[in-house]
Every structure is written in structure tokens, then in C-alpha cells.
Tab-separated table of C-alpha atoms in Angstrom:
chain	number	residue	atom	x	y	z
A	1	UNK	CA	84.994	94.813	72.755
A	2	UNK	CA	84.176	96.086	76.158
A	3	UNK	CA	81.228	96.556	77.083
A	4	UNK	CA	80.594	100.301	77.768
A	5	UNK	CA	78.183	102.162	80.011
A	6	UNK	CA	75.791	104.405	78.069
A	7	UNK	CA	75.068	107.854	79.214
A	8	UNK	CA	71.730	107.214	80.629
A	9	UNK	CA	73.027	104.282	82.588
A	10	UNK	CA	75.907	106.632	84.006
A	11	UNK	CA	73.944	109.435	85.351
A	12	UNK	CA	71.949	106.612	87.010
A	13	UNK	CA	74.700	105.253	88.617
A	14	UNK	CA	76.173	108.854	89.451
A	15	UNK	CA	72.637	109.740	90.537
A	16	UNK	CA	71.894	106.823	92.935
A	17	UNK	CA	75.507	107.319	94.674
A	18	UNK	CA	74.604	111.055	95.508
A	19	UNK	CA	71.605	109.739	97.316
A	20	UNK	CA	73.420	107.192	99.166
A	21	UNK	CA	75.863	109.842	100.039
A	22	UNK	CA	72.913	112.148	101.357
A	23	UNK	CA	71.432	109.231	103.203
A	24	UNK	CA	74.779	108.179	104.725
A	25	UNK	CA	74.663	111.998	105.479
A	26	UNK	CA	71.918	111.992	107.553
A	27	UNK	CA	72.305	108.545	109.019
A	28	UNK	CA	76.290	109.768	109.906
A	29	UNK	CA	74.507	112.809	111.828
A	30	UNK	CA	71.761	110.798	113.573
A	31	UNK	CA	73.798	107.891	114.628
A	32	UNK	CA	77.669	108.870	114.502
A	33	UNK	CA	80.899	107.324	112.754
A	34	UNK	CA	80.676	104.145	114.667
A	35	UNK	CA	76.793	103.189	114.527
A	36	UNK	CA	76.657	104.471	110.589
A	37	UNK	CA	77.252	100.397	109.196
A	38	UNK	CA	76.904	100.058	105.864
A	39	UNK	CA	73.959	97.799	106.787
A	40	UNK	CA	72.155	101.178	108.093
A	41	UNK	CA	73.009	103.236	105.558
A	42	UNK	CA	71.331	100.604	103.161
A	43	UNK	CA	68.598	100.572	105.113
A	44	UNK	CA	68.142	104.228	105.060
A	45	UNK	CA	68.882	104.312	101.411
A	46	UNK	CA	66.410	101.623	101.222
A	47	UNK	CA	68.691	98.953	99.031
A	48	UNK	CA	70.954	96.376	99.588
A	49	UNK	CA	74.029	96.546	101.281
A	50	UNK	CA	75.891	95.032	98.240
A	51	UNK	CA	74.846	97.825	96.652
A	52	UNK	CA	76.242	100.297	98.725
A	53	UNK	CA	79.412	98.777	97.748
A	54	UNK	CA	78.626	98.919	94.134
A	55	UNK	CA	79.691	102.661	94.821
A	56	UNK	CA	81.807	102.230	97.874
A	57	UNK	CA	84.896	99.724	98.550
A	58	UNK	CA	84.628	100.125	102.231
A	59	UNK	CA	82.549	101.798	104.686
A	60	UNK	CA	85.596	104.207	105.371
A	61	UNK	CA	85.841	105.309	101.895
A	62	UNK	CA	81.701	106.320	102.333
A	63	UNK	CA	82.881	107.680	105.387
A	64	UNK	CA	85.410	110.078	104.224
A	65	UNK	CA	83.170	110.984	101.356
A	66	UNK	CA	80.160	111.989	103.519
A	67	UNK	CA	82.986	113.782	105.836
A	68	UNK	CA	84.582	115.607	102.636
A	69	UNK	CA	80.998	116.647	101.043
A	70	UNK	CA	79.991	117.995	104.198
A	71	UNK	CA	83.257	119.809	105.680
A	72	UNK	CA	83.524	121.038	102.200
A	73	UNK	CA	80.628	123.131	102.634
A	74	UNK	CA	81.376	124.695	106.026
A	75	UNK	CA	84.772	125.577	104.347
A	76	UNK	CA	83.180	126.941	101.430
A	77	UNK	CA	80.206	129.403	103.363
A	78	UNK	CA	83.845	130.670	106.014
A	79	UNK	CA	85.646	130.962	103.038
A	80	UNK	CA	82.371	133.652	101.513
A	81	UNK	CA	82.076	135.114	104.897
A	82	UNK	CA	85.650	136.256	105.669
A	83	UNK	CA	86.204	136.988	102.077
A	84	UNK	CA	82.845	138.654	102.014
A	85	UNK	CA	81.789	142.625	102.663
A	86	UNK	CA	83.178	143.911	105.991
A	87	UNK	CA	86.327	145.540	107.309
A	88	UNK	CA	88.620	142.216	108.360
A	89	UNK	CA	87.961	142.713	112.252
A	90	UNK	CA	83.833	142.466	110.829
A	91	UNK	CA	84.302	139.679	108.416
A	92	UNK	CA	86.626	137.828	111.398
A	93	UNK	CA	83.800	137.981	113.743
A	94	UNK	CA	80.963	136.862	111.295
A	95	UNK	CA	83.040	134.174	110.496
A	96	UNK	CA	83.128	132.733	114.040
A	97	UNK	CA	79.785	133.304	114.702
A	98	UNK	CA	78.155	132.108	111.148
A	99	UNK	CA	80.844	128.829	111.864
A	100	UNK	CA	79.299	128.190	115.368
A	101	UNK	CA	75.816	128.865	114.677
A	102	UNK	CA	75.699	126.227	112.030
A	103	UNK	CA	77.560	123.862	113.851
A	104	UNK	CA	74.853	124.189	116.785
A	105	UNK	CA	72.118	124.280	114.117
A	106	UNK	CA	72.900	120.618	113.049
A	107	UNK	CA	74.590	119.183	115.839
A	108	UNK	CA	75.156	115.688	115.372
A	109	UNK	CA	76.300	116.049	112.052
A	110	UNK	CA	78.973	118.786	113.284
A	111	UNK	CA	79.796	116.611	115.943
A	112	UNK	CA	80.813	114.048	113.636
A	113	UNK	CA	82.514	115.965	111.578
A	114	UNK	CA	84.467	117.718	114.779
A	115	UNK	CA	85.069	115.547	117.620
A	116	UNK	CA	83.747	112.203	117.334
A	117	UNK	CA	86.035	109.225	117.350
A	118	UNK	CA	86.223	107.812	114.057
A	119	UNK	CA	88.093	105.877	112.054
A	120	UNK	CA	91.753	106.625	111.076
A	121	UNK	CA	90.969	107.718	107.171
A	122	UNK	CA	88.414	110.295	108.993
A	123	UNK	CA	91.367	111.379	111.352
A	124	UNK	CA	93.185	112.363	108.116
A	125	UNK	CA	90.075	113.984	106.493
A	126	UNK	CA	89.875	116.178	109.727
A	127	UNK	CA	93.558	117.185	109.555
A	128	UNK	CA	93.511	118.137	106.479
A	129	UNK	CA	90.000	120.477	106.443
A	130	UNK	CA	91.375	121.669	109.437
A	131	UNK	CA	94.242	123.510	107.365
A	132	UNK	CA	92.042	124.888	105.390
A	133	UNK	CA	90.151	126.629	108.055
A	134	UNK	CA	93.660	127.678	109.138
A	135	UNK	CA	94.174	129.119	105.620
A	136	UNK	CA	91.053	131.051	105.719
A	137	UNK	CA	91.660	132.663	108.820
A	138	UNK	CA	94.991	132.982	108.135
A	139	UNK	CA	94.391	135.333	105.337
A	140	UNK	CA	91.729	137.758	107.137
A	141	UNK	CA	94.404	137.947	110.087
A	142	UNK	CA	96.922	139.339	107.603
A	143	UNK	CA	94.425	141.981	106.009
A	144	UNK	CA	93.677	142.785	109.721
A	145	UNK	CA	97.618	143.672	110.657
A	146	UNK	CA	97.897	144.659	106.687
A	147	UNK	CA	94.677	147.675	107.713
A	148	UNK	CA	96.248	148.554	111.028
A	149	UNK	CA	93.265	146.530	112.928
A	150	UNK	CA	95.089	144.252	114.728
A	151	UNK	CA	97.964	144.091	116.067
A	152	UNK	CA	101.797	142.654	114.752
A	153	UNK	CA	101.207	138.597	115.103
A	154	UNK	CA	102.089	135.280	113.459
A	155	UNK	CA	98.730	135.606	110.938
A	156	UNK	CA	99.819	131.239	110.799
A	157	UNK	CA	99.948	130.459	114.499
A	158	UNK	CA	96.413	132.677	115.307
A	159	UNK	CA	94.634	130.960	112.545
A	160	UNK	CA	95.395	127.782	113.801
A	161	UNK	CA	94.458	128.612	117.564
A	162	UNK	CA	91.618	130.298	116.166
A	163	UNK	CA	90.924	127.021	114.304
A	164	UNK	CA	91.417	125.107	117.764
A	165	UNK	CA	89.798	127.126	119.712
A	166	UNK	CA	86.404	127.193	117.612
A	167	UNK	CA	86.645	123.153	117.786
A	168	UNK	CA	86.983	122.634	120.886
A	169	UNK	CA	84.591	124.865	122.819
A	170	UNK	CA	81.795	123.566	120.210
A	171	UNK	CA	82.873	119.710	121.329
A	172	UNK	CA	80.494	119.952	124.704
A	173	UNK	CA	77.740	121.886	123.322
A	174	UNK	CA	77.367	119.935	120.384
A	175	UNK	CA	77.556	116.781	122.659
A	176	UNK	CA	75.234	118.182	124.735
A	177	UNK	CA	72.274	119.913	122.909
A	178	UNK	CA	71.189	122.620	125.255
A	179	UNK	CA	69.714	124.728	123.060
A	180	UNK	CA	69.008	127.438	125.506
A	181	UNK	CA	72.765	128.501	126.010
A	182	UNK	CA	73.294	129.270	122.211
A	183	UNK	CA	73.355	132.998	122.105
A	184	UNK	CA	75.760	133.233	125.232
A	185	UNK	CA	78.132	130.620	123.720
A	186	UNK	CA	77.992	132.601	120.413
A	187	UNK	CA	78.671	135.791	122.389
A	188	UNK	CA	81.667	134.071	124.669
A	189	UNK	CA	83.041	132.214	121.694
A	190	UNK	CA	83.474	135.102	119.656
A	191	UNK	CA	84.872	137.163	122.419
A	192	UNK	CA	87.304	134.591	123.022
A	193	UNK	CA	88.276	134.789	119.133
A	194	UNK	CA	88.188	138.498	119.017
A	195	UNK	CA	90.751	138.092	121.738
A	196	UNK	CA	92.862	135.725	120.244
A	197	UNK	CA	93.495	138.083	116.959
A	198	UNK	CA	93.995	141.160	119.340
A	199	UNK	CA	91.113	142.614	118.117
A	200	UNK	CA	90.043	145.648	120.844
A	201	UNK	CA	87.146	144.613	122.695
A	202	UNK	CA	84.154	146.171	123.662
B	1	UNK	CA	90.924	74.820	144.267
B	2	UNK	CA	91.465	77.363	141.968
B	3	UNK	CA	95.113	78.274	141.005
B	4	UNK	CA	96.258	81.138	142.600
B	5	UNK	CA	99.597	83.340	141.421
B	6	UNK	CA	101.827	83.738	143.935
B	7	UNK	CA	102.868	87.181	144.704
B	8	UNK	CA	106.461	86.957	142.689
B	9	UNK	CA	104.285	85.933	139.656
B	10	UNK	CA	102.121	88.938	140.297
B	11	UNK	CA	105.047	91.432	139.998
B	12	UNK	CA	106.725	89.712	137.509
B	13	UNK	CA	103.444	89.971	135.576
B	14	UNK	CA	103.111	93.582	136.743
B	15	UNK	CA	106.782	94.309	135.467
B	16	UNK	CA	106.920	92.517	132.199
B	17	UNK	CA	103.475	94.756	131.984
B	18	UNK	CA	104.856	97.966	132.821
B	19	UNK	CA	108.009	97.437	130.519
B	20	UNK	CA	105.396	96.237	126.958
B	21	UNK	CA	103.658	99.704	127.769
B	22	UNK	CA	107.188	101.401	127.825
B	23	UNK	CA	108.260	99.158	124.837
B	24	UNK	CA	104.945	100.365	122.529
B	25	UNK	CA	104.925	103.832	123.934
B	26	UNK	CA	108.103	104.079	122.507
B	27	UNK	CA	106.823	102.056	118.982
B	28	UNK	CA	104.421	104.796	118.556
B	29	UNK	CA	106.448	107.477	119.049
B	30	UNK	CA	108.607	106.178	116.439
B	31	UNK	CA	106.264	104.931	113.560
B	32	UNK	CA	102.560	105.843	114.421
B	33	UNK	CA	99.630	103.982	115.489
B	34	UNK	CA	98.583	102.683	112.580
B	35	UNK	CA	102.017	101.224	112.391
B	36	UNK	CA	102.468	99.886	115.618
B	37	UNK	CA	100.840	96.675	115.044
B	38	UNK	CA	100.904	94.067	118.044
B	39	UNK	CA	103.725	92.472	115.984
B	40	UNK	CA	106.009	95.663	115.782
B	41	UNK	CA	105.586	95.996	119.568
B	42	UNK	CA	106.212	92.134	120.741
B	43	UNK	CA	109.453	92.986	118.370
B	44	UNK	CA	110.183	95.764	119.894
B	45	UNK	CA	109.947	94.398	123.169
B	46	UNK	CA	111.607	90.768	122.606
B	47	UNK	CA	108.879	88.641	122.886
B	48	UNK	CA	106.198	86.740	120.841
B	49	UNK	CA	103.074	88.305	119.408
B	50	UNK	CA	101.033	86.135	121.500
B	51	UNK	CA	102.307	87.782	124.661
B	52	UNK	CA	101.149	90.876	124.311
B	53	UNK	CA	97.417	89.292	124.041
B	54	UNK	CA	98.127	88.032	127.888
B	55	UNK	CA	98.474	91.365	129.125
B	56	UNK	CA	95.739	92.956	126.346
B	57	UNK	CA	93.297	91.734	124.546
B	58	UNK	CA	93.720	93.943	121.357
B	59	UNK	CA	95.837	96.396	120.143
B	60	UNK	CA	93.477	99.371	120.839
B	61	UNK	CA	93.486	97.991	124.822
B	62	UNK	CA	97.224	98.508	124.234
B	63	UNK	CA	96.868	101.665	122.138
B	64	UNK	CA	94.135	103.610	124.758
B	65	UNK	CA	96.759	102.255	127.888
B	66	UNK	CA	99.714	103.909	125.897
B	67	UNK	CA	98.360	107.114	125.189
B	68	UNK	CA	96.621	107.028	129.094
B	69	UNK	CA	99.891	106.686	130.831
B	70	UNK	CA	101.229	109.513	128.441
B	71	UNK	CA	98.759	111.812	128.364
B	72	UNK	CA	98.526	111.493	132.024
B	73	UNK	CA	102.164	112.289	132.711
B	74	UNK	CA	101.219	115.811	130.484
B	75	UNK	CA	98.314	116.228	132.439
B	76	UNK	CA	99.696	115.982	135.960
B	77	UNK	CA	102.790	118.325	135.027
B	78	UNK	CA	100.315	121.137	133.106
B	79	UNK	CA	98.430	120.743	136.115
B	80	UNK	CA	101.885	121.654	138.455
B	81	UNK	CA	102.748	124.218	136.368
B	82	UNK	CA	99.559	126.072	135.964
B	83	UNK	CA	98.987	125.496	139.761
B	84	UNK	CA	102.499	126.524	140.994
B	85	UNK	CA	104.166	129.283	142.160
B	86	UNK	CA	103.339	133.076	140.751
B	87	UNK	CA	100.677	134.945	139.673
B	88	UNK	CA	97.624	133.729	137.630
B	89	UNK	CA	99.182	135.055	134.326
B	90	UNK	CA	102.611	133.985	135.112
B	91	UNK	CA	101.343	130.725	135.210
B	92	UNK	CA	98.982	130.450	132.101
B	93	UNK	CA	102.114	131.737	130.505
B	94	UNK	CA	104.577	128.799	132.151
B	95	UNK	CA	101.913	126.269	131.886
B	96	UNK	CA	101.414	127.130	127.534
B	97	UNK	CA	105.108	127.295	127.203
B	98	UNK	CA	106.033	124.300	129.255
B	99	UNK	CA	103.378	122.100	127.477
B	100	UNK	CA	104.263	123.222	124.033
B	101	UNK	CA	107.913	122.889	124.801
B	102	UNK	CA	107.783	119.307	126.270
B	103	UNK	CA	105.470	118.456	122.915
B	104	UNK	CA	108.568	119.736	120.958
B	105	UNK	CA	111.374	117.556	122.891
B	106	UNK	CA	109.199	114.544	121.962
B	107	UNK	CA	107.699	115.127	118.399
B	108	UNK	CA	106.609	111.988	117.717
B	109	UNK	CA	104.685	110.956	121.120
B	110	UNK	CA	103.527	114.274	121.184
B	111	UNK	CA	101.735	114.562	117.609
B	112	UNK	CA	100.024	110.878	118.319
B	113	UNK	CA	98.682	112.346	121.387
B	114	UNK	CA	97.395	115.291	120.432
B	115	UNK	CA	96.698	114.514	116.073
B	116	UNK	CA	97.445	111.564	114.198
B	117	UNK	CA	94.648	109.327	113.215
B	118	UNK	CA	93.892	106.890	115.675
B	119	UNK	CA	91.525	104.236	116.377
B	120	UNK	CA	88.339	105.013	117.634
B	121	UNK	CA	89.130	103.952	121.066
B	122	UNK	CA	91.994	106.375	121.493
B	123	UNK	CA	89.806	109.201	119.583
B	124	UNK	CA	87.370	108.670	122.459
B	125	UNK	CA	90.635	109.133	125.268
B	126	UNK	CA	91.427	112.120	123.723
B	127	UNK	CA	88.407	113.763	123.839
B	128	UNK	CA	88.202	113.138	127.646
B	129	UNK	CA	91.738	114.021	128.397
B	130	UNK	CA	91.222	117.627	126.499
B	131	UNK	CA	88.421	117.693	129.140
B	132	UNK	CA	91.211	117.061	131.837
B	133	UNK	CA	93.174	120.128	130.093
B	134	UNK	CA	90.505	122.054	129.980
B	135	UNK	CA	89.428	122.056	133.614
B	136	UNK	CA	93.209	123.219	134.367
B	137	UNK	CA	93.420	125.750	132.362
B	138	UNK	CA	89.598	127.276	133.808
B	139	UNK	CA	91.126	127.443	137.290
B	140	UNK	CA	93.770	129.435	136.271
B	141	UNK	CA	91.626	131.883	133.925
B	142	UNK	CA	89.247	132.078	136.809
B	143	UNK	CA	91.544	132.907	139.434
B	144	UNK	CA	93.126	135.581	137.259
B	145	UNK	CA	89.941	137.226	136.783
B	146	UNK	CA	89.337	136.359	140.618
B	147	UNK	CA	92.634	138.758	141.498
B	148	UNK	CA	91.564	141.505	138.402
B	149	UNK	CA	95.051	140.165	136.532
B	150	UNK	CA	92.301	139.228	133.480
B	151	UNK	CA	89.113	140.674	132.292
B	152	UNK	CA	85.771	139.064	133.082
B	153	UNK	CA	84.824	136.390	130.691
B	154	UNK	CA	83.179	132.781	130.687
B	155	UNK	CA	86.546	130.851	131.877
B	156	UNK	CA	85.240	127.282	130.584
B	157	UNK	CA	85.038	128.595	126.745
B	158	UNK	CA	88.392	130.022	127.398
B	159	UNK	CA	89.584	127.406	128.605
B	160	UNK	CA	88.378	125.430	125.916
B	161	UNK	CA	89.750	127.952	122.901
B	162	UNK	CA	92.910	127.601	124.997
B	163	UNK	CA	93.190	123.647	125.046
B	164	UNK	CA	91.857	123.862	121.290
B	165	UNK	CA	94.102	126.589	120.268
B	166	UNK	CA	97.631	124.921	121.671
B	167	UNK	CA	96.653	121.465	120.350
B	168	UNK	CA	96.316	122.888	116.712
B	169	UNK	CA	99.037	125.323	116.716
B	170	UNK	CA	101.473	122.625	117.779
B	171	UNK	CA	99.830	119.936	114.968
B	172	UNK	CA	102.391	121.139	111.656
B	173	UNK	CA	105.098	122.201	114.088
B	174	UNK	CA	104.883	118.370	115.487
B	175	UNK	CA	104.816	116.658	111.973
B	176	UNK	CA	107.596	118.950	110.556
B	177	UNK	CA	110.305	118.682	112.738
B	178	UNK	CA	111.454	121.580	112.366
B	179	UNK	CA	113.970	122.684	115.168
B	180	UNK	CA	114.534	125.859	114.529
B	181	UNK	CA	111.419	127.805	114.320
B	182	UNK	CA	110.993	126.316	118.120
B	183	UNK	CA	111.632	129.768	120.050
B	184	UNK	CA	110.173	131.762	117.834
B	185	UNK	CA	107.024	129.221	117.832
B	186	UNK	CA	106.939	129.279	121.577
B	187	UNK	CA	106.848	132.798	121.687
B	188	UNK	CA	104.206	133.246	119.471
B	189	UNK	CA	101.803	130.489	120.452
B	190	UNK	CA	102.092	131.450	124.150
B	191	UNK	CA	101.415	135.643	123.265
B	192	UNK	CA	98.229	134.485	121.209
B	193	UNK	CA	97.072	132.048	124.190
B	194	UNK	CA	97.495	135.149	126.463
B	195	UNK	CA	95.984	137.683	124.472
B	196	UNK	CA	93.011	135.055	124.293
B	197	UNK	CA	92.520	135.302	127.721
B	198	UNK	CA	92.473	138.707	127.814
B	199	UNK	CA	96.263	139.816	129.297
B	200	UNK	CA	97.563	142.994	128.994
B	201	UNK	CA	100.056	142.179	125.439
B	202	UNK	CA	103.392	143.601	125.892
């Protein structure tokens, strides 16, 4: 008969790979895709490295998990805010600006997640989040034209430069940690955005 | 004495050079990066494996000298476009609708430049060459807010949302192949890059 893992012994194990996921985490925002070795994510975890693989074939399968858990949230808080209270043009602009600000309020972690080189299955991860930012913005575009707000447009093709557009202009600033510039960039970027959709400016 | 190539070795070195970038360029275009393995290019070019190694040491040498000499040749013509004849508007229009239209005629060079997972070392080229886009594309904004054409804003983070907002528009256009959507793409992508920066929308 095989020999079968009791309850107790499971929520161990599922409890000890959650912390090495939060530890690869941090270690993944501190130190980037290429420094994060499974040999310093044991260390920060404090075990062995054959341990880490006792929940992890590879390092690029911890990889893509710490890049799903966290993109997963970002998607998740967009996906409240442009679905949230507001008129679309509102929810649009809180959006872009709740996006940004917690991109630049944990930089090297939304660096990583991003911009920063990184292995191929991260490449893929990043592809595919990305379309569901598109979907997201996608869908507040349409209630925009839908209300009147904004004007006829491909809701598909301004989500996805909307999508762009937020990426890239947070690359240098994220790189680059002046802290100083925030409120400007928030300002500029969501100008830019508001722009983008056809949204009348101020 | 220390051997010395003669200059005929030199340029037949040089050439036989020149044609394994042409030979892998065209590799990855075809099938990928991750599938254009040293082996598929020495194949593709008619010689042994071991070749390639004496003109690169690895296959991301090869890889980041591929997408250089590409991404270069996009560079240099978005940069004759944008700083060509007409005025500054004319030209952010030419420049979006050249570059996404010469991405289109080459589907498969153009998505591994601008999105398919990559090695790290060519993650790290891209993120310098979007810089390279990105400077072009601030000259132009800035000298159409210069001559009143477009209304004042920060022409870096344009810039940026531009070079951000044309990569990821052109990403599922790229992959699906698509042919016929291509006008109608090109027409949309280059009215939501214009109403970024600000035009007057027709």
C-alpha cells in the first residue's frame, strides 16, 4: 500500500512552500530574476537548497510562481478599481494612477515583474498577465464609448497601448528610484493615458 | 612570432561572419529563439555546430548580435522617418505607421524583437533599444509642442507610453498572422498613438 501523507503533514508541506514563495518574493524584489539562485532563496528561507526543490523542480518554475502570485495581485486590485465606483473616465484614471503608485511603492519587485530580463518561462508569464491588463482596460474603454465619454475607438487596440504605455514609462523610474519625481510622473502618466482613451483633458 | 591572419583571412572571416548572422536572423524569424539552437543555425547555414563557436562563444552572443543588427536597422529607419520631411505630426503619424507596417511584412522577426521570451541577454538589449525608440519619438513630441502642433506635456513619458503602447498593440497582431485586419490595425494603432500625444483627432 502506498504510503500516504496525513493531513497534518500536508498543510506542513503546503505551509512551508508559501513561505518559501514569500521569501523568494522578497529576495526576487531585492536582488532581481538573475541574482534570486535557489541557493539565496534558501538562505533567506533559512533551509537547504534541496529543500527548496522538495517544492520546486527548477528555479524557473519558483520563478514563475513568485511572478504569478505577485502579478496576480496587481491584476486583481486594477481589476476592483476599474470595476469599482466611478463613472468609466473616473475608474480609468484611478486605475492608472492606483497601478503606478504601487509599482513605485515597491520598486524592485515591480521591476521584476515589468522589465527585468528574465528567463524565457518569465517572458511567457509576462505575456500572458499582460492580456489580462489588456482585458481590464479593455472593458472600461467600452463602458466609456458605451456612456458617450469617450470617443468611437478600437476598446482592444487602446487597452493594449494603454497596457504598453503604463509599462514602459514605469521601466526608468522603477530602475531608478527617485522618489522625489513621483507625484509629477503620476500626474504625466495619467495624462498621457487620459489621452490615449480620448478622454477630454483638463 | 605570433601568427598573424592575413588580410584575405580577415574578410573571409568577416564574410562567413556576416552571412551566420544573416543565416540565424533568418532561423529566428522562422522558429523562435528558444528554437534556434546553435545546431538549427550551423544547419541552416551549411556548416558544423562547432563553427558557429569560432565566431561566438554561445548562443546568446549569437542571439543579442541577431536581434542588434535587427533592431538597429528599425531603429535607424524610425529614426528617418520621424526625422524627415513634414510637420511634427505628420511625422509621428509616418514614423507609427511605418514601424508597425514593416513589423507586419516580417511577423516573425518582428514579434522576437519586440515579445517572445528570450534569454536574459536579449531581455537586457531590448530594454536599451526601447530606450533608443524612445529618445526618437521625444524629439518629435517636443518639436510638435515646440511649433504649438501638440499640447504641452512631459515629452519623455510620452514618448515612453508611445514606444510602450506600439510594442503591445502589435504583440497578438504579430503572433496571429492575421493579414487582413492589417489596415484596419494600422489605422487604429496610429489614431490612438496620436491622440496620446495630444493631436487634434479627426
Amino acid at each position: 500500500m502506498a504510503y500516504r501523507k496525513t493531513p497534518a503533514e500536508i498543510s506542513r508541506l503546503e505551509a512551508a512552500r508559501e513561505r518559501l514563495i514569500g521569501c523568494a518574493t522578497e529576495v526576487v524584489a531585492d536582488v532581481g530574476w538573475s541574482q534570486a539562485s535557489v541557493n539565496a532563496v534558501a538562505d533567506a528561507a533559512g533551509i537547504a537548497a534541496g529543500s527548496v526543490y522538495q517544492h520546486f523542480p527548477s528555479k524557473a518554475a519558483l520563478a514563475v510562481e513568485v511572478f504569478r502570485r505577485a502579478a496576480g495581485r496587481e491584476v486583481e486590485v486594477l481589476g476592483e478599481v476599474l470595476g469599482g465606483a466611478g463613472d468609466p473616465v473616473e475608474r480609468l484614471s484611478r486605475g492608472v494612477d492606483v497601478f503606478a503608485r504601487r509599482a513605485l511603492e515597491n520598486r524592485g519587485l515591480a521591476y521584476a515583474l515589468l522589465a527585468a530580463p528574465a528567463e524565457p518561462a518569465v517572458g511567457a508569464e509576462r505575456l500572458d498577465f499582460r492580456r489580462r491588463y489588456r482585458a481590464l482596460f479593455a472593458e472600461v474603454v467600452r463602458e466609456g464609448v458605451a456612456a458617450g465619454q469617450l470617443p468611437p475607438q478600437n476598446a482592444e487596440i487602446t487597452a493594449a497601448a494603454l497596457t504598453g504605455a503604463i509599462g514602459e514609462v514605469l521601466v526608468d523610474p522603477l530602475a531608478a528610484a527617485d522618489e522625489n519625481a513621483t507625484q509629477q510622473l503620476l500626474a504625466d502618466l495619467t495624462a498621457a493615458a487620459l489621452r490615449c482613451a480620448g478622454a477630454p483633458t483638463a
